[in-house]
Coordinates of N, CA and C in Angstrom, one line a residue:
V1 N 1.1 -4.1 -17.7 CA 0.6 -4.1 -16.4 C 0.7 -2.7 -15.8
Q2 N -0.4 -2.2 -15.3 CA -0.3 -0.8 -14.8 C -1.0 -0.7 -13.4
L3 N -0.4 0.1 -12.6 CA -1.1 0.5 -11.3 C -1.2 2.0 -11.2
Q4 N -2.5 2.3 -10.7 CA -2.8 3.8 -10.6 C -3.3 4.0 -9.2
A5 N -2.5 4.8 -8.5 CA -2.8 5.2 -7.1 C -3.5 6.5 -7.1
S6 N -4.5 6.6 -6.1 CA -5.2 7.8 -6.0 C -5.7 8.0 -4.6
G7 N -6.3 9.1 -4.2 CA -6.9 9.4 -2.9 C -6.1 10.1 -1.9
G8 N -4.9 10.6 -2.4 CA -4.1 11.4 -1.4 C -4.6 12.8 -1.3
G9 N -4.1 13.5 -0.4 CA -4.5 14.9 -0.2 C -4.0 15.4 1.1
M10 N -4.6 16.5 1.6 CA -4.1 17.2 2.8 C -5.2 17.0 3.9
V11 N -4.8 16.6 5.0 CA -5.7 16.4 6.1 C -5.1 16.8 7.4
Q12 N -5.9 17.2 8.4 CA -5.3 17.5 9.7 C -5.0 16.3 10.5
A13 N -4.1 16.4 11.4 CA -3.8 15.3 12.4 C -5.1 14.8 13.0
G14 N -5.2 13.5 13.0 CA -6.3 12.9 13.6 C -7.4 12.5 12.6
G15 N -7.2 13.0 11.4 CA -8.1 12.8 10.3 C -7.9 11.4 9.6
S16 N -8.7 11.2 8.5 CA -8.6 10.0 7.8 C -8.5 10.3 6.3
L17 N -7.9 9.3 5.6 CA -8.0 9.3 4.1 C -8.0 7.8 3.7
R18 N -8.5 7.6 2.5 CA -8.6 6.3 1.8 C -7.9 6.3 0.6
L19 N -6.8 5.6 0.4 CA -6.1 5.5 -0.8 C -6.6 4.3 -1.6
S20 N -6.6 4.4 -2.9 CA -7.1 3.4 -3.8 C -5.9 3.1 -4.8
C21 N -5.9 1.9 -5.2 CA -4.9 1.5 -6.3 C -5.6 0.5 -7.3
A22 N -5.7 1.1 -8.5 CA -6.4 0.3 -9.6 C -5.3 -0.4 -10.4
A23 N -5.6 -1.6 -10.7 CA -4.6 -2.4 -11.5 C -5.3 -2.8 -12.8
S24 N -4.4 -2.9 -13.8 CA -4.9 -3.4 -15.1 C -3.8 -4.1 -15.9
G25 N -4.2 -4.9 -16.8 CA -3.3 -5.6 -17.6 C -3.0 -7.1 -17.3
D26 N -3.6 -7.5 -16.2 CA -3.4 -8.9 -15.8 C -4.5 -9.2 -14.8
T27 N -4.5 -10.5 -14.3 CA -5.5 -11.0 -13.3 C -4.9 -10.8 -12.0
F28 N -5.2 -9.7 -11.4 CA -4.4 -9.3 -10.1 C -4.8 -10.1 -8.9
S29 N -5.8 -10.9 -9.0 CA -6.1 -11.8 -7.9 C -5.0 -12.7 -7.6
K30 N -4.1 -12.9 -8.6 CA -2.9 -13.8 -8.4 C -1.7 -13.0 -7.7
Y31 N -1.9 -11.8 -7.5 CA -0.8 -10.9 -7.0 C -0.9 -10.6 -5.6
T32 N 0.2 -10.5 -4.9 CA 0.3 -9.9 -3.6 C 0.4 -8.4 -3.8
R33 N -0.4 -7.6 -3.0 CA -0.4 -6.2 -3.2 C 0.1 -5.5 -2.0
G34 N 0.9 -4.4 -2.2 CA 1.5 -3.7 -1.1 C 1.4 -2.3 -1.2
W35 N 1.6 -1.6 0.0 CA 1.7 -0.1 0.0 C 3.0 0.2 0.6
F36 N 3.7 1.2 0.1 CA 5.0 1.7 0.6 C 4.8 3.2 0.6
R37 N 5.7 3.9 1.3 CA 5.7 5.4 1.3 C 7.1 5.9 1.4
Q38 N 7.2 7.1 0.9 CA 8.5 7.7 1.0 C 8.3 9.2 1.5
A39 N 8.8 9.6 2.6 CA 8.8 10.9 3.1 C 9.9 11.7 2.6
P40 N 9.8 13.1 2.6 CA 10.9 13.9 2.1 C 12.2 13.6 2.8
G41 N 13.3 13.3 2.0 CA 14.6 13.2 2.6 C 14.8 11.8 3.2
K42 N 13.8 10.9 3.1 CA 13.9 9.5 3.7 C 13.8 8.4 2.6
E43 N 14.2 7.3 3.0 CA 14.1 6.1 2.1 C 12.7 5.6 2.1
R44 N 12.4 5.0 1.0 CA 11.1 4.3 0.9 C 10.9 3.3 2.0
E45 N 9.7 3.2 2.6 CA 9.5 2.2 3.6 C 8.2 1.5 3.4
F46 N 8.2 0.2 3.9 CA 7.0 -0.6 3.8 C 5.9 0.0 4.7
V47 N 4.7 -0.1 4.3 CA 3.5 0.2 5.1 C 2.6 -0.9 5.3
A48 N 2.2 -1.7 4.3 CA 1.2 -2.8 4.6 C 1.2 -3.6 3.3
V49 N 0.8 -4.9 3.5 CA 0.7 -5.9 2.4 C -0.5 -6.7 2.7
I50 N -1.1 -7.2 1.5 CA -2.2 -8.1 1.6 C -1.9 -9.2 0.5
F51 N -2.0 -10.4 1.0 CA -1.7 -11.5 0.1 C -2.9 -11.9 -0.8
R52 N -2.8 -12.8 -1.6 CA -3.7 -13.0 -2.8 C -5.1 -13.2 -2.4
N53 N -5.4 -14.0 -1.5 CA -6.8 -14.3 -1.0 C -7.2 -13.5 0.1
A54 N -6.5 -12.3 0.4 CA -6.9 -11.4 1.5 C -6.9 -12.2 2.8
D55 N -6.3 -13.3 2.9 CA -6.4 -14.1 4.2 C -5.2 -13.6 5.1
R56 N -4.3 -12.9 4.6 CA -3.2 -12.5 5.4 C -2.8 -11.0 5.1
T57 N -2.7 -10.3 6.2 CA -2.3 -8.9 6.0 C -1.3 -8.6 7.1
Y58 N -0.4 -7.7 6.7 CA 0.7 -7.3 7.7 C 0.9 -5.8 7.6
Y59 N 1.4 -5.2 8.6 CA 1.6 -3.8 8.7 C 2.9 -3.5 9.3
A60 N 3.4 -2.3 9.0 CA 4.5 -1.8 9.7 C 4.1 -1.4 11.1
N61 N 5.0 -1.5 12.0 CA 4.6 -1.2 13.4 C 4.1 0.3 13.6
S62 N 4.6 1.2 12.8 CA 4.3 2.5 12.9 C 2.9 2.9 12.5
V63 N 2.2 1.9 11.8 CA 0.8 2.2 11.3 C -0.2 1.2 11.8
K64 N 0.3 0.2 12.5 CA -0.5 -0.9 13.0 C -1.6 -0.4 13.9
G65 N -2.8 -0.8 13.7 CA -4.0 -0.3 14.5 C -4.6 1.0 14.0
R66 N -3.9 1.6 13.0 CA -4.5 2.9 12.5 C -4.8 2.8 10.9
F67 N -4.1 1.9 10.3 CA -4.3 1.7 8.8 C -4.8 0.3 8.6
T68 N -5.7 0.2 7.5 CA -6.2 -1.1 7.2 C -6.1 -1.3 5.7
I69 N -5.5 -2.4 5.3 CA -5.4 -2.7 3.8 C -6.4 -3.7 3.5
S70 N -7.0 -3.5 2.3 CA -8.1 -4.4 1.8 C -7.9 -4.6 0.3
R71 N -8.7 -5.5 -0.2 CA -8.7 -5.6 -1.7 C -10.0 -6.1 -2.2
D72 N -10.2 -5.8 -3.4 CA -11.4 -6.3 -4.1 C -10.9 -6.9 -5.5
N73 N -10.8 -8.2 -5.4 CA -10.2 -8.9 -6.6 C -11.1 -8.8 -7.8
A74 N -12.3 -8.7 -7.6 CA -13.2 -8.7 -8.8 C -13.0 -7.4 -9.6
R75 N -12.5 -6.3 -8.9 CA -12.3 -5.0 -9.4 C -10.8 -4.7 -9.6
N76 N -10.0 -5.6 -9.2 CA -8.5 -5.4 -9.4 C -8.1 -4.2 -8.6
M77 N -8.8 -4.0 -7.4 CA -8.5 -2.8 -6.6 C -7.8 -3.3 -5.3
V78 N -7.0 -2.4 -4.7 CA -6.6 -2.5 -3.3 C -6.7 -1.1 -2.7
Y79 N -7.0 -1.1 -1.4 CA -7.3 0.1 -0.6 C -6.4 0.1 0.6
L80 N -6.1 1.4 1.0 CA -5.5 1.7 2.3 C -6.3 2.7 3.1
Q81 N -7.0 2.2 4.1 CA -7.8 3.1 4.9 C -6.8 3.6 6.0
M82 N -6.7 4.9 6.1 CA -5.7 5.5 7.0 C -6.5 6.4 8.0
D83 N -6.5 5.9 9.2 CA -7.2 6.7 10.3 C -6.2 7.3 11.3
S84 N -6.7 8.1 12.1 CA -5.8 8.7 13.2 C -4.4 9.2 12.6
L85 N -4.5 9.8 11.5 CA -3.3 10.2 10.8 C -2.5 11.2 11.7
K86 N -1.1 11.1 11.5 CA -0.2 11.9 12.3 C 0.7 12.6 11.2
P87 N 1.3 13.7 11.6 CA 2.2 14.5 10.7 C 3.3 13.6 10.2
E88 N 3.7 12.6 10.9 CA 4.8 11.7 10.5 C 4.4 10.8 9.4
D89 N 3.1 10.8 9.1 CA 2.6 9.9 8.0 C 2.7 10.6 6.7
T90 N 3.1 11.9 6.8 CA 3.3 12.6 5.5 C 4.3 12.0 4.6
A91 N 3.9 11.7 3.4 CA 4.8 11.0 2.4 C 4.0 10.8 1.1
V92 N 4.8 10.4 0.1 CA 4.2 10.0 -1.1 C 4.0 8.4 -0.9
Y93 N 2.7 8.0 -1.2 CA 2.4 6.6 -1.0 C 2.3 5.9 -2.3
Y94 N 3.0 4.8 -2.4 CA 3.0 4.0 -3.6 C 2.3 2.6 -3.4
C95 N 1.6 2.3 -4.5 CA 1.1 0.9 -4.4 C 2.0 0.0 -5.3
A96 N 2.1 -1.3 -4.9 CA 3.0 -2.2 -5.6 C 2.3 -3.5 -5.7
A97 N 2.8 -4.4 -6.6 CA 2.2 -5.7 -6.8 C 3.2 -6.6 -7.4
D98 N 3.1 -7.9 -7.0 CA 4.0 -8.9 -7.5 C 3.3 -10.3 -7.2
R99 N 3.7 -11.2 -8.1 CA 3.2 -12.5 -8.0 C 4.0 -13.4 -7.1
G100 N 5.3 -13.1 -6.9 CA 6.2 -14.0 -6.2 C 6.6 -13.6 -4.8
V101 N 6.0 -12.5 -4.2 CA 6.4 -12.1 -2.9 C 6.1 -13.2 -1.9
I102 N 7.0 -13.4 -1.0 CA 6.8 -14.3 0.0 C 6.9 -13.6 1.4
L103 N 6.5 -14.3 2.4 CA 6.4 -13.7 3.7 C 7.7 -13.1 4.1
S104 N 8.8 -13.7 3.9 CA 10.1 -13.3 4.5 C 10.6 -12.0 3.7
S105 N 10.1 -11.7 2.6 CA 10.6 -10.6 1.8 C 9.5 -9.6 1.5
M106 N 8.3 -9.6 2.1 CA 7.2 -8.8 1.8 C 7.4 -7.3 2.1
T107 N 8.4 -7.0 3.0 CA 8.7 -5.6 3.3 C 9.7 -5.0 2.4
I108 N 10.3 -5.7 1.5 CA 11.3 -5.3 0.7 C 10.8 -4.8 -0.6
G109 N 10.9 -3.5 -0.9 CA 10.4 -2.9 -2.2 C 10.9 -3.6 -3.4
D110 N 12.2 -3.9 -3.4 CA 12.7 -4.4 -4.6 C 12.2 -5.8 -5.0
Q111 N 11.4 -6.4 -4.2 CA 10.8 -7.7 -4.5 C 9.5 -7.5 -5.3
Y112 N 9.1 -6.3 -5.4 CA 7.8 -6.0 -6.2 C 8.1 -5.6 -7.6
D113 N 7.5 -6.2 -8.6 CA 7.8 -5.9 -9.9 C 7.1 -4.6 -10.5
Y114 N 5.9 -4.4 -9.9 CA 5.0 -3.4 -10.5 C 4.7 -2.3 -9.5
W115 N 4.7 -1.0 -9.9 CA 4.6 0.1 -9.1 C 3.6 1.1 -9.7
G116 N 2.8 1.7 -8.8 CA 2.0 2.9 -9.3 C 2.9 4.2 -9.2
Q117 N 2.3 5.2 -9.6 CA 3.0 6.5 -9.7 C 3.1 7.3 -8.4
G118 N 2.4 6.9 -7.4 CA 2.4 7.6 -6.1 C 1.4 8.6 -5.9
T119 N 0.9 8.8 -4.7 CA -0.1 9.8 -4.4 C 0.3 10.4 -3.1
L120 N 0.3 11.8 -3.0 CA 0.9 12.5 -1.9 C -0.1 12.7 -0.8
V121 N 0.3 12.3 0.4 CA -0.5 12.5 1.6 C 0.2 13.5 2.5
T122 N -0.4 14.6 2.9 CA 0.1 15.6 3.7 C -0.7 15.7 5.0
V123 N -0.1 15.5 6.2 CA -0.9 15.6 7.4 C -0.3 16.8 8.2
S124 N -1.2 17.7 8.4 CA -0.8 19.0 9.2 C -1.1 18.8 10.7
S125 N -0.2 19.4 11.5 CA -0.4 19.4 12.9 C -1.4 20.5 13.5

């Protein structure tokens, strides 16, 4: 099972980026998919999650209303559309996947078995 994140880059505050995460090695329609991020000198934090049938999505308060998570199960892809970016969004963004994540533990990184390599997002002021 492999996850490959892409789409990071440098953008000015107020701009947008779209991250993608490609999955391979299993039928990922059965997996909950999430995004986490880690800023320099800080701990990894939850960003967003989308459950298997895309019927439920949840966001960290810090990104709610600005970021949108979506998935394409036919392509084993998950996306993170990031709008109105702020300098504090600067971080390495990681995609994650797991079959057993439940609502009460969706924000806990250790609950996810599979991780991508990370893609760097830099937002300048």
